[in-house]
Coordinates of C-alpha atoms in Angstrom, one line a residue:
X1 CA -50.0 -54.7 9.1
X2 CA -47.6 -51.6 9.7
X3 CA -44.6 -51.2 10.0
X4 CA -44.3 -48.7 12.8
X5 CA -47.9 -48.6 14.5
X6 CA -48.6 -44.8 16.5
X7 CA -50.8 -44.7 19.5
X8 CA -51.9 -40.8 19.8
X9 CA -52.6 -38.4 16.7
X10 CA -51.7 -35.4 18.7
X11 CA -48.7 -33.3 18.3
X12 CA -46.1 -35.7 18.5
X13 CA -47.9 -38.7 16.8
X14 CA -48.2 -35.8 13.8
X15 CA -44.9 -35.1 13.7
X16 CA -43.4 -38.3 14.3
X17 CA -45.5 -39.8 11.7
X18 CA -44.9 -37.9 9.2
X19 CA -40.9 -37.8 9.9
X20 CA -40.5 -41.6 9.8
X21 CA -42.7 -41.8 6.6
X22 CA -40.1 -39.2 5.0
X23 CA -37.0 -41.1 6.5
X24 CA -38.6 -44.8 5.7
X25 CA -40.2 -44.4 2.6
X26 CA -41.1 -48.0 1.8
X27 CA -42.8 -48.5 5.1
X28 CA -46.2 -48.6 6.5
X29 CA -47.0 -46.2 8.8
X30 CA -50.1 -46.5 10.6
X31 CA -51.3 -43.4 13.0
X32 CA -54.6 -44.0 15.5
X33 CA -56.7 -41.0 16.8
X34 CA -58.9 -41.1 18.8
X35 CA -60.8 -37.9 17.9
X36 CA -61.9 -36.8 14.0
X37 CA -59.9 -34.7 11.7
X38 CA -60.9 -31.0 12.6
X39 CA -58.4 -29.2 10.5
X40 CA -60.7 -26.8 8.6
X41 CA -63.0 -26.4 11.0
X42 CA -63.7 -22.7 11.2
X43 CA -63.7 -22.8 15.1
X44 CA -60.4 -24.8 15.4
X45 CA -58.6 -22.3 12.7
X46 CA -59.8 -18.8 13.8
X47 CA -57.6 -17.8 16.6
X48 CA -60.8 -16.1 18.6
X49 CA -61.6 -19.8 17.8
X50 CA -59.2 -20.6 20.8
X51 CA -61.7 -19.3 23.5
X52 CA -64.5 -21.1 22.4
X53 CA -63.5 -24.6 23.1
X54 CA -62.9 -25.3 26.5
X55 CA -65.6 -27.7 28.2
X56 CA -66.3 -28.8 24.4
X57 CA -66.1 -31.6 21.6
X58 CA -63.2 -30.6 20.9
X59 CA -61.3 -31.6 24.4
X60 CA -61.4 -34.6 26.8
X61 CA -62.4 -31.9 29.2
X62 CA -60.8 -33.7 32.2
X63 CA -60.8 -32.5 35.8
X64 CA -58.3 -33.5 38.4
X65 CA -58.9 -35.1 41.5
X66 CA -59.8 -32.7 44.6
X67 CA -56.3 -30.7 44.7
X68 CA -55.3 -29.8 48.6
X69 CA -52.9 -26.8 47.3
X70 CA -55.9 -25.3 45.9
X71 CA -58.4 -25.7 49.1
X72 CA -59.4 -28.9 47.8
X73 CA -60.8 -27.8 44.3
X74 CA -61.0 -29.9 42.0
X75 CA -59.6 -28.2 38.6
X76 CA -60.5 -28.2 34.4
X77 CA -57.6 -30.1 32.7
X78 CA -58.0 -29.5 28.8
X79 CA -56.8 -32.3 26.7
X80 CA -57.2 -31.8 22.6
X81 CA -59.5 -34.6 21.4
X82 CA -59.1 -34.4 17.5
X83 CA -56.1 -35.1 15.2
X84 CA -53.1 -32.7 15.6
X85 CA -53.9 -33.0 19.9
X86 CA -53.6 -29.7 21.5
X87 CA -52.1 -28.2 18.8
X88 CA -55.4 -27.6 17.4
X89 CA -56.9 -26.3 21.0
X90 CA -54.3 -24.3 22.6
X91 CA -53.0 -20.7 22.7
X92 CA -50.2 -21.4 19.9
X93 CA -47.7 -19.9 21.8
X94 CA -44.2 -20.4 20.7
X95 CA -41.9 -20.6 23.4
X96 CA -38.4 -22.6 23.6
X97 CA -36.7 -23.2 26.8
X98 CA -33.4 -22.4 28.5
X99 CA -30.2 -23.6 27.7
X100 CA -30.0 -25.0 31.0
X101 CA -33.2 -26.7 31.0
X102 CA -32.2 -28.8 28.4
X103 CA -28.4 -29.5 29.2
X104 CA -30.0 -30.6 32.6
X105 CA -32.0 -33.6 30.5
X106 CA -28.7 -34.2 28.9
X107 CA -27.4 -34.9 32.5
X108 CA -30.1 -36.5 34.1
X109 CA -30.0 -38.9 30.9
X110 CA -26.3 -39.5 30.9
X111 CA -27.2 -38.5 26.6
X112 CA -25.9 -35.1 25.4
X113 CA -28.5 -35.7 22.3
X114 CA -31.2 -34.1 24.9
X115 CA -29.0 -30.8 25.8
X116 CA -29.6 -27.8 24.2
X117 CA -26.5 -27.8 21.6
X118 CA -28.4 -31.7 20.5
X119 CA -31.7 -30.2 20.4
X120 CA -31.3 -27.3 18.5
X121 CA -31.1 -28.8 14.9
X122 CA -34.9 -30.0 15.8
X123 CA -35.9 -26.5 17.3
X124 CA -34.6 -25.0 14.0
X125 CA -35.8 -27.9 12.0
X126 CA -39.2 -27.3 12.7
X127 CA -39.9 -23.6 11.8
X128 CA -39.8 -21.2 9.3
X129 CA -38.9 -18.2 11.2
X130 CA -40.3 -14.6 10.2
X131 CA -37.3 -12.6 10.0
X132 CA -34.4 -14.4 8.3
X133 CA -32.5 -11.1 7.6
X134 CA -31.7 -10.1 11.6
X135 CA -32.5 -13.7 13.3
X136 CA -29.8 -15.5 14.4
X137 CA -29.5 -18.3 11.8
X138 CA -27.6 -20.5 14.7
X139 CA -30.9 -20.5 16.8
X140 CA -33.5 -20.4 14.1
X141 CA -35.0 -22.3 11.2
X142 CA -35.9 -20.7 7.5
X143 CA -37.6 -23.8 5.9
X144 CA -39.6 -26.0 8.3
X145 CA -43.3 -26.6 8.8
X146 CA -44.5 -24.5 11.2
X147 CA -44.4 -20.6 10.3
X148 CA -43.7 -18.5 13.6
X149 CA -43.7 -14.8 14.2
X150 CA -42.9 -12.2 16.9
X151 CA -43.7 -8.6 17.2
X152 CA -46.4 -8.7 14.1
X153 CA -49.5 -6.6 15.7
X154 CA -48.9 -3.5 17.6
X155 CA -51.8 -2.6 19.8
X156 CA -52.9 0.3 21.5
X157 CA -51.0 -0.2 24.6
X158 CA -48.2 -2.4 23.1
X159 CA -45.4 0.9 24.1
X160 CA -47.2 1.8 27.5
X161 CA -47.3 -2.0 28.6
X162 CA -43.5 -3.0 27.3
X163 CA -42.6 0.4 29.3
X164 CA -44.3 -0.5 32.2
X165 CA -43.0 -4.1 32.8
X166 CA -39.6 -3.0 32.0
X167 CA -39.8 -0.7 35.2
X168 CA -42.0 -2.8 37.1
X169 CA -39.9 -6.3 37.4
X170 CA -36.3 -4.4 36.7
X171 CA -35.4 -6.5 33.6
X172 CA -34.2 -6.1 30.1
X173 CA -36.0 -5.8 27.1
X174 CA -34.7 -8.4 24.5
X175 CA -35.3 -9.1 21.2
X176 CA -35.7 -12.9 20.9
X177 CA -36.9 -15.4 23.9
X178 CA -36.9 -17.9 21.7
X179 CA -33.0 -17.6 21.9
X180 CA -32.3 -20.2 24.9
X181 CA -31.7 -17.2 26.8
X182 CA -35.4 -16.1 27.8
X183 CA -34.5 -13.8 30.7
X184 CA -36.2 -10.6 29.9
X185 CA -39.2 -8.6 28.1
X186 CA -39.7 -9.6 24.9
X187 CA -41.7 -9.6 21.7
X188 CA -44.1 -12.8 22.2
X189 CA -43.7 -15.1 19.4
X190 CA -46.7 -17.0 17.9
X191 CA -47.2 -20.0 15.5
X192 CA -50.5 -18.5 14.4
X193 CA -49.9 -18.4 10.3
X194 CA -49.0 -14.7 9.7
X195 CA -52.7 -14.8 7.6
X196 CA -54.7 -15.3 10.9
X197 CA -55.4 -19.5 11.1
X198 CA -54.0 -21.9 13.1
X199 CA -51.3 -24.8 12.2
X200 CA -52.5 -27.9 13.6
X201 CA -49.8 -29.9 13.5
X202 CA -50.7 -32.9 11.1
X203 CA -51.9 -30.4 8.8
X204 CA -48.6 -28.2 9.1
X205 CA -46.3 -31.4 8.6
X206 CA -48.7 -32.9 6.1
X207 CA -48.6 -36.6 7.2
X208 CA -47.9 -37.5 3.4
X209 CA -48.0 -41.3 2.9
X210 CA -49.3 -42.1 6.0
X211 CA -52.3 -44.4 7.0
X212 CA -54.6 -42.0 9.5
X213 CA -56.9 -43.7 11.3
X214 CA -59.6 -41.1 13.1
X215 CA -61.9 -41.8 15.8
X216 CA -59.7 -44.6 16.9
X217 CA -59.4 -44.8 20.6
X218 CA -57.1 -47.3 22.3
X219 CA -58.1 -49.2 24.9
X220 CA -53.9 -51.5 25.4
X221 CA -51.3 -52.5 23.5
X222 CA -51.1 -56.0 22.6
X223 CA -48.0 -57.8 24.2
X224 CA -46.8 -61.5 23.8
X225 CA -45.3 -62.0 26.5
X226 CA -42.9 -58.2 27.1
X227 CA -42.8 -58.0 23.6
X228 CA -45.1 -55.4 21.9
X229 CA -47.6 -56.4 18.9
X230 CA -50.0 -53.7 18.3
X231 CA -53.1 -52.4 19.7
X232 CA -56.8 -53.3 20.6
X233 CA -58.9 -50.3 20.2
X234 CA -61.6 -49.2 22.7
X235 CA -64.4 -50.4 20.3
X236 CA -62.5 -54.3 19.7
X237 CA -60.9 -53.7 16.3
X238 CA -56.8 -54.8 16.7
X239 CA -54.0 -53.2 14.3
X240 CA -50.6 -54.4 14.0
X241 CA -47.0 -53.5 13.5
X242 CA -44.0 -55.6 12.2
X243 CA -41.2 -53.3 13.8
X244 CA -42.4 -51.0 16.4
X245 CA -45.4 -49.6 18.9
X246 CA -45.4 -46.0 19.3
X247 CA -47.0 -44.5 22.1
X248 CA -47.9 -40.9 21.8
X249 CA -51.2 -40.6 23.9
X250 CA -49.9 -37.6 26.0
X251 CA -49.2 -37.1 29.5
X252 CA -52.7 -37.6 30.7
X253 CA -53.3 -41.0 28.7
X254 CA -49.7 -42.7 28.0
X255 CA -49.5 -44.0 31.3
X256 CA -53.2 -44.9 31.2
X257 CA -53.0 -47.1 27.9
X258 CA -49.6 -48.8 29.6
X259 CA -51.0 -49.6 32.6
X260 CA -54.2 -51.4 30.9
X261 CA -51.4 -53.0 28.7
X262 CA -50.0 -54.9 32.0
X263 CA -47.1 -52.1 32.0
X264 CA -47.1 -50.6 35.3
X265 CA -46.5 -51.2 39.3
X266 CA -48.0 -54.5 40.0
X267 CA -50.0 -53.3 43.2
X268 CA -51.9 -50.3 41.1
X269 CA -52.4 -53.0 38.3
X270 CA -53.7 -56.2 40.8
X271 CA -56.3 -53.3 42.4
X272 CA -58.2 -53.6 38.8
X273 CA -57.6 -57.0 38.1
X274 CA -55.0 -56.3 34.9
X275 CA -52.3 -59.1 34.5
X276 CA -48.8 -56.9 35.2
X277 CA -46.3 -58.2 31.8
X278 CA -43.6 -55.7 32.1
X279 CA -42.8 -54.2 35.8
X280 CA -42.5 -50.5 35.3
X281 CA -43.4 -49.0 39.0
X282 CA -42.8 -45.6 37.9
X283 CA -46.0 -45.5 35.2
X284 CA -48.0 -42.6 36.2
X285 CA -45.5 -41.2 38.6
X286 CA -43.9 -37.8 38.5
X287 CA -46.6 -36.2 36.6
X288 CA -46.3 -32.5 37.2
X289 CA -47.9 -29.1 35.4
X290 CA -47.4 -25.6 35.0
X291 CA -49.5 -24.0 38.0
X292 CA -51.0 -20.8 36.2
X293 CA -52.2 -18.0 38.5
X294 CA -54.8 -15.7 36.3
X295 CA -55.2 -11.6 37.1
X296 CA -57.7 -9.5 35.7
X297 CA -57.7 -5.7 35.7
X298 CA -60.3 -3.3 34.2
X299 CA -58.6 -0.5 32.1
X300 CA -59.1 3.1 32.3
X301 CA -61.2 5.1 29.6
X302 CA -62.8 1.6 27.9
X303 CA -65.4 3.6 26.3
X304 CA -63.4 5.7 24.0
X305 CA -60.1 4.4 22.9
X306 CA -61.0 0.2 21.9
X307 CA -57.9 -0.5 23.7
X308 CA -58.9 -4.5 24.2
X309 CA -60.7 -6.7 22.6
X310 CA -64.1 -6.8 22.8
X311 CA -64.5 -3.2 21.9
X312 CA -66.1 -1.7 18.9
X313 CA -63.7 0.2 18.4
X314 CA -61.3 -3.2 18.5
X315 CA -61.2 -3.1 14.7
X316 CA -58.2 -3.2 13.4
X317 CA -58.1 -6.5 10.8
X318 CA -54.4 -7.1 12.1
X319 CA -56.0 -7.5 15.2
X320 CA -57.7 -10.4 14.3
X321 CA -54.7 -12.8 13.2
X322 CA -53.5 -14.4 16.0
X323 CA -54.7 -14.0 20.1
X324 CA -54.4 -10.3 21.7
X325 CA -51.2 -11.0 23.0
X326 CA -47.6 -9.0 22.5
X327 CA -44.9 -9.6 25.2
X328 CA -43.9 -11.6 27.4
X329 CA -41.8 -11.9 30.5
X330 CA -39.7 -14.0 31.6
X331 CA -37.7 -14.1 34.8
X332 CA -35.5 -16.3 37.5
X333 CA -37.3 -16.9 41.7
X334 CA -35.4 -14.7 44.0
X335 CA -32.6 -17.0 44.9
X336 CA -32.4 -16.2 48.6
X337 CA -36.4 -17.1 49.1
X338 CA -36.4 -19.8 46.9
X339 CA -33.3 -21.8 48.6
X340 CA -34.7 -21.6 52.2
X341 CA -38.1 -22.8 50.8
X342 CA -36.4 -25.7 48.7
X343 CA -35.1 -26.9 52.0
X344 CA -38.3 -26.3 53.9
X345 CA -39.5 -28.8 51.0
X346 CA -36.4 -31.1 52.2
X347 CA -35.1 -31.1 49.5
X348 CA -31.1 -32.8 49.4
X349 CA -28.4 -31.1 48.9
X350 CA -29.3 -27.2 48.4
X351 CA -25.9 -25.7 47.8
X352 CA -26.1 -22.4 45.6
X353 CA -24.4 -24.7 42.6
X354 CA -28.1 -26.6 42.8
X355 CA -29.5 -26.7 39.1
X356 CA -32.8 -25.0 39.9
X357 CA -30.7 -22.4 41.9
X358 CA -28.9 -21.5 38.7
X359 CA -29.5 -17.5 37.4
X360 CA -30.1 -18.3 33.5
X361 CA -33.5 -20.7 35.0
X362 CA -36.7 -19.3 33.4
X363 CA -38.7 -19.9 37.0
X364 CA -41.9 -17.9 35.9
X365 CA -43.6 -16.3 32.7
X366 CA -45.7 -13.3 32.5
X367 CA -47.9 -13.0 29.7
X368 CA -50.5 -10.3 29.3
X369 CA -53.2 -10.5 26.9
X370 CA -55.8 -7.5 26.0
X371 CA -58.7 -9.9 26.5
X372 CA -60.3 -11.6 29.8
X373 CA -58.8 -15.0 29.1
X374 CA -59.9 -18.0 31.3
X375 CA -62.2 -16.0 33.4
X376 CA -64.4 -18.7 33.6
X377 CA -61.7 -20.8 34.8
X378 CA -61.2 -19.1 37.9
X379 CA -64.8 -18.5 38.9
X380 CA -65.3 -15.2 37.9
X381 CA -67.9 -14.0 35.1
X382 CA -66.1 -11.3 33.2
X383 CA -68.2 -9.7 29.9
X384 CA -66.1 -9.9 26.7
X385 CA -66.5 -6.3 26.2
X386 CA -63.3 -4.7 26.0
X387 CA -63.3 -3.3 30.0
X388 CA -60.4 -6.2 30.8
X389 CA -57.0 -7.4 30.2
X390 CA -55.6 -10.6 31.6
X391 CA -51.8 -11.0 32.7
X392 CA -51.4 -15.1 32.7
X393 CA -48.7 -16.2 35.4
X394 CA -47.1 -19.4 34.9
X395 CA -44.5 -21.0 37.2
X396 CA -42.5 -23.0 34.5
X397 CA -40.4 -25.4 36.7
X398 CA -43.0 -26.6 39.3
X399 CA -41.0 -28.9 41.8
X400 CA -44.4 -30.0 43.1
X401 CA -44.9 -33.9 42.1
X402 CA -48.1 -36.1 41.6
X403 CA -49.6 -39.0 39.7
X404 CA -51.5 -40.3 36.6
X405 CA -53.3 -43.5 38.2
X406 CA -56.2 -45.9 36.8
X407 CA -59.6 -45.2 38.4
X408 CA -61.0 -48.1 36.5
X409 CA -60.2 -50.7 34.2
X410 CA -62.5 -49.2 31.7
X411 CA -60.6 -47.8 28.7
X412 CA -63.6 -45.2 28.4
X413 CA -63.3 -43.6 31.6
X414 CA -60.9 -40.5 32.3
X415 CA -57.6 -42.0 35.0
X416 CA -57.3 -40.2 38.0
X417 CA -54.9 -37.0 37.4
X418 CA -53.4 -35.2 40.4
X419 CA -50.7 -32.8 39.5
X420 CA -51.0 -31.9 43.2
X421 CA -50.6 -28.3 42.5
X422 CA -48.8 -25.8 45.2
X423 CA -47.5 -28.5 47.1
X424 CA -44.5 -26.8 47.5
X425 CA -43.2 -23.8 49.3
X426 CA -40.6 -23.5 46.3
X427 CA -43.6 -23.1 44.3
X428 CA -45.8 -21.1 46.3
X429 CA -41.9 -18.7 46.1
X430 CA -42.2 -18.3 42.5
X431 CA -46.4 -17.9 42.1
X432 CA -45.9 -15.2 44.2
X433 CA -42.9 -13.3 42.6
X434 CA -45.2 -13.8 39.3
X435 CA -48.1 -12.0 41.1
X436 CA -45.7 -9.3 42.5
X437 CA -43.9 -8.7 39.3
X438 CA -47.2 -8.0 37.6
X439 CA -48.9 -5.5 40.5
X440 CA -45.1 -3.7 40.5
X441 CA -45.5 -3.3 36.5
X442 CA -49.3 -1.6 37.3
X443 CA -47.9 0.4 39.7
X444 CA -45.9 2.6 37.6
X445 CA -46.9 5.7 36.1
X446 CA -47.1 3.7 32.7
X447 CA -49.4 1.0 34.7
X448 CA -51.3 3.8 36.3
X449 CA -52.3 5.4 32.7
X450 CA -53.5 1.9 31.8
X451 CA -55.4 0.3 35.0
X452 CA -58.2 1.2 36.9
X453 CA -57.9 -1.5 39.5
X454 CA -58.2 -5.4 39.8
X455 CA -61.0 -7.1 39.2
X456 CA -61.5 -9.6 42.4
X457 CA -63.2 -13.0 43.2
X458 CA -66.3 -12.6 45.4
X459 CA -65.1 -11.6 48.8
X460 CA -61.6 -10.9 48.1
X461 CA -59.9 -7.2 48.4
X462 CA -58.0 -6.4 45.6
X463 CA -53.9 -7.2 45.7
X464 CA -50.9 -5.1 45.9
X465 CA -46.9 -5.8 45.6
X466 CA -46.8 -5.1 48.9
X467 CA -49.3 -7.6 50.0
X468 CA -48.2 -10.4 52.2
X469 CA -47.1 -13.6 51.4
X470 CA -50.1 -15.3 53.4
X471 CA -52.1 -12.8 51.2
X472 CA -51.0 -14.3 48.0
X473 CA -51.3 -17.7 48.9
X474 CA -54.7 -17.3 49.6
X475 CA -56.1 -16.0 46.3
X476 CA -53.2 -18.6 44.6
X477 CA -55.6 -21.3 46.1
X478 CA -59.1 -19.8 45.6
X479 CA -58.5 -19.1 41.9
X480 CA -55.0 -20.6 40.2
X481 CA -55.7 -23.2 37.9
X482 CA -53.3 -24.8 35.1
X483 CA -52.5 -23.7 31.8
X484 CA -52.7 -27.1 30.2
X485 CA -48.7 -28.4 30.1
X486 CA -48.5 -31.8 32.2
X487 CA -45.3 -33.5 31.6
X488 CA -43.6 -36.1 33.6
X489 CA -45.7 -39.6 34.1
X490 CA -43.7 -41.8 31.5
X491 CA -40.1 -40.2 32.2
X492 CA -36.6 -40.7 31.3
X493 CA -34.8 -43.0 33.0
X494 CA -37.7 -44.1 35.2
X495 CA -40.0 -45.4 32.3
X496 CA -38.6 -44.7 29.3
X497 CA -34.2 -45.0 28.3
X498 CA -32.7 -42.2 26.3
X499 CA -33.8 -43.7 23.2
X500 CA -37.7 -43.6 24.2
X501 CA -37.9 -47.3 24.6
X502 CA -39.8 -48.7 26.9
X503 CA -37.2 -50.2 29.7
X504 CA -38.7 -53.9 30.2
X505 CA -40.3 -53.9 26.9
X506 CA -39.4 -54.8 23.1
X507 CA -40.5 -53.0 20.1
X508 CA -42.4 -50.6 22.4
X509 CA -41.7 -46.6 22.8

């Protein structure tokens, strides 16, 4: 029997496992996966790894139910199936929020341990940050787990691409985003090891002491009566815990383990004949996502000058250590726009003293990357031969809303995810500044020397910052897709108190 009993080996089911073995040491602590241990796999380490494993082994490969803001496509949800979660699938990018984001938890939660001031000790906890002689040591860690950098590769267009988003969306270049003041261009900062492999998370926090139990899917946690026992796995076997159930399953499967646990809305729960125990009617509700809009331009002069990867001429060893990536931009909606369209949404109460109104909001992300990245994503069949670059689009505070729901009472199948992307005219307001920030950038004589012209979807006439609105939206919902960040469907206050307890439930987070 354990002590504390973890449902999810992903990120946070690493971390927190390896944590409460370090603050507890006399107690069991028991962590189920339910994919293998992949941690020196070549593919999973190599950072060109990263592009190999969509649709494969190494994901759930999910896709969400037919999405009406994206003319009713239905889109590729990645998911990492493997101990250390997505932390062994993803991009590695290293990116802290705003200060406001986080104070804005702190009020919503009545809790001033979720602001940014309470968080802080954890964001510096974590990392060993790359320059301790001019970092701020009040933002940033020198002896954690996870080893990030910023700034380490320069590339052949690393000057001429800074230069030309500088002009092209009007901002400042700054020297750290991970600062909790993101607004601006600046050095993109990476947990790839500064050696060139990834750090999956259980292997980066070790997981010393603790009992890991692989290809271990859960199919409910056991309840006597609201009080939380353990867990029955997908193929019968039961563990149990003495002082507490940890759910760390994710955004796409927490709420599915709690509502085949009995913890949910009793109508979605009678629909697949599950005895409700705990009434929790927000389970699966708010689930939202980062909508990521994908551009793709061919580059002048490919032949001669290996400017992206894919070349020949792409050689550089440097190169090789982490993904082709090195800035990013960050940047607030137009204020104006975005107030009329949050009360085209109806949303209450838009005064300019609203919280997503505020000027230090990081709305949207730029980041541009010297390879073709997610082509395949967005329909389009784009060689790997150094001809492309990619500028990835993200809209970071989506106020679009949608759900994590049961499609059957079999643990084995995928739930029903709809993030119900571009719902809103808020959103469709920031996707589109995004886009126009990017085609501004191009525009300049520093974008000129580097593009020859978009790359379109079949049909389609290629985009301009002066393009309309109606325009945008179009291509947005032919081609966006998600950049794999849902949040939102156990959340605070609804599902969950301030402490992560489940509100109706004992010995369950």
């Amino acid at each position: 029997m354990a002590d504390f009993l973890i449902l999810g080996g992903g990120l946070t089911g690493c971390v927190l496992a390896t944590r409460l073995k370090e603050e507890n040491p006399s107690a069991h602590v028991t962590l189920l996966e339910a994919g293998p241990n992949e941690h020196e796999n070549p593919v999973v380490l190599d950072p060109m790894g990263t592009f190999q494993m969509h649709n494969s082994r190494y994901e759930y490969n999910y896709a969400t139910v037919p999405q009406k803001g994206y003319d009713g496509r239905q889109v590729y949800n990645a998911g990492g199936k493997q101990l250390s979660g997505s932390s062994a699938v993803n991009f590695a990018m290293w990116t802290r929020g705003s200060v406001s984001d986080y104070d804005l938890w702190a009020e919503l939660a009545g809790d001033e341990r979720w602001s940014y001031d309470g968080m802080l000790p954890y964001f510096r906890k974590t990392e060993t940050h790359h320059d301790p002689k001019t970092a701020d040591p009040e933002q940033h860690g020198f002896e954690g787990p996870i080893l990030t950098t910023a700034g380490a590769r320069i590339y052949p267009l690393t000057d001429t691409m800074h230069t030309a988003f500088l002009k092209g969306t009007g901002l400042p270049a700054i020297t750290d985003a991970n600062s909790g003041h993101p607004i601006g261009v600046a050095p993109y900062t990476e947990n790839w090891h500064p050696k060139g492999y990834r750090q999956p998370a259980g292997r980066a926090y070790g997981l010393k002491g603790v009992e890991v139990v692989t290809n271990a899917q859960v199919h409910r946690i056991i309840l006597d009566g609201n009080v939380a026992k353990g867990a029955e796995l997908v193929d019968g076997r039961t563990f149990t815990a003495r002082r507490e159930v940890i759910v760390c399953c994710g955004a796409i499967r927490t709420p599915q383990v709690l509502l085949l646990s009995g913890i949910g809305p009793a109508e979605e729960l009678a629909r697949h004949g599950i005895k409700q125990l705990v009434d929790s009617p927000d389970v699966g509700l708010n689930f939202h996502d980062h909508i990521a809009m994908c551009q793709f331009f061919n580059i002048k002069n490919p032949d001669n000058l290996g400017l992206v990867a894919g070349s020949p001429l792409w050689n550089d060893p440097s190169y090789l250590l982490g993904i082709p990536a090195d800035i990013v931009i960050t940047d607030t909606a137009p204020p104006k726009e975005l107030k009329a369209a949050m009360i085209a949404d109806g949303e209450p109460n838009v005064t300019d003293s609203h919280p997503h109104l505020q000027t230090n909001r990081g709305h949207l992300e730029l980041l541009p990357i010297y390879a073709p990245t997610e082509a395949p994503l967005t329909n389009l069949n784009i060689p790997f031969d150094g001809t492309c670059i990619t500028v990835g689009q993200l809209n970071l505070l989506p106020t679009s809303r949608g759900s994590v729901t049961l499609e059957s009472s079999d643990p084995s199948a995928a739930p029903l995810i709809d993030p119900n992307y571009f719902a809103t005219e808020a959103d469709r307001v920031v996707v589109r500044q995004a886009m126009r920030h990017t085609m501004r950038s191009f525009e300049t004589p520093e974008g000129q020397t580097i593009i020859e012209g978009e790359i379109t979807p079949e049909g389609a006439t290629a985009l301009t910052s002066t393009s309309s609105d109606a325009e945008l939206d179009a291509r947005i919902k032919k081609t966006a897709a998600t950049w794999f960040h849902p949040a939102g469907s156990a959340a605070m206050g609804k599902v969950v108190d301030a402490d992560l307890r489940v509100i109706g439930a004992e010995k369950l987070r």
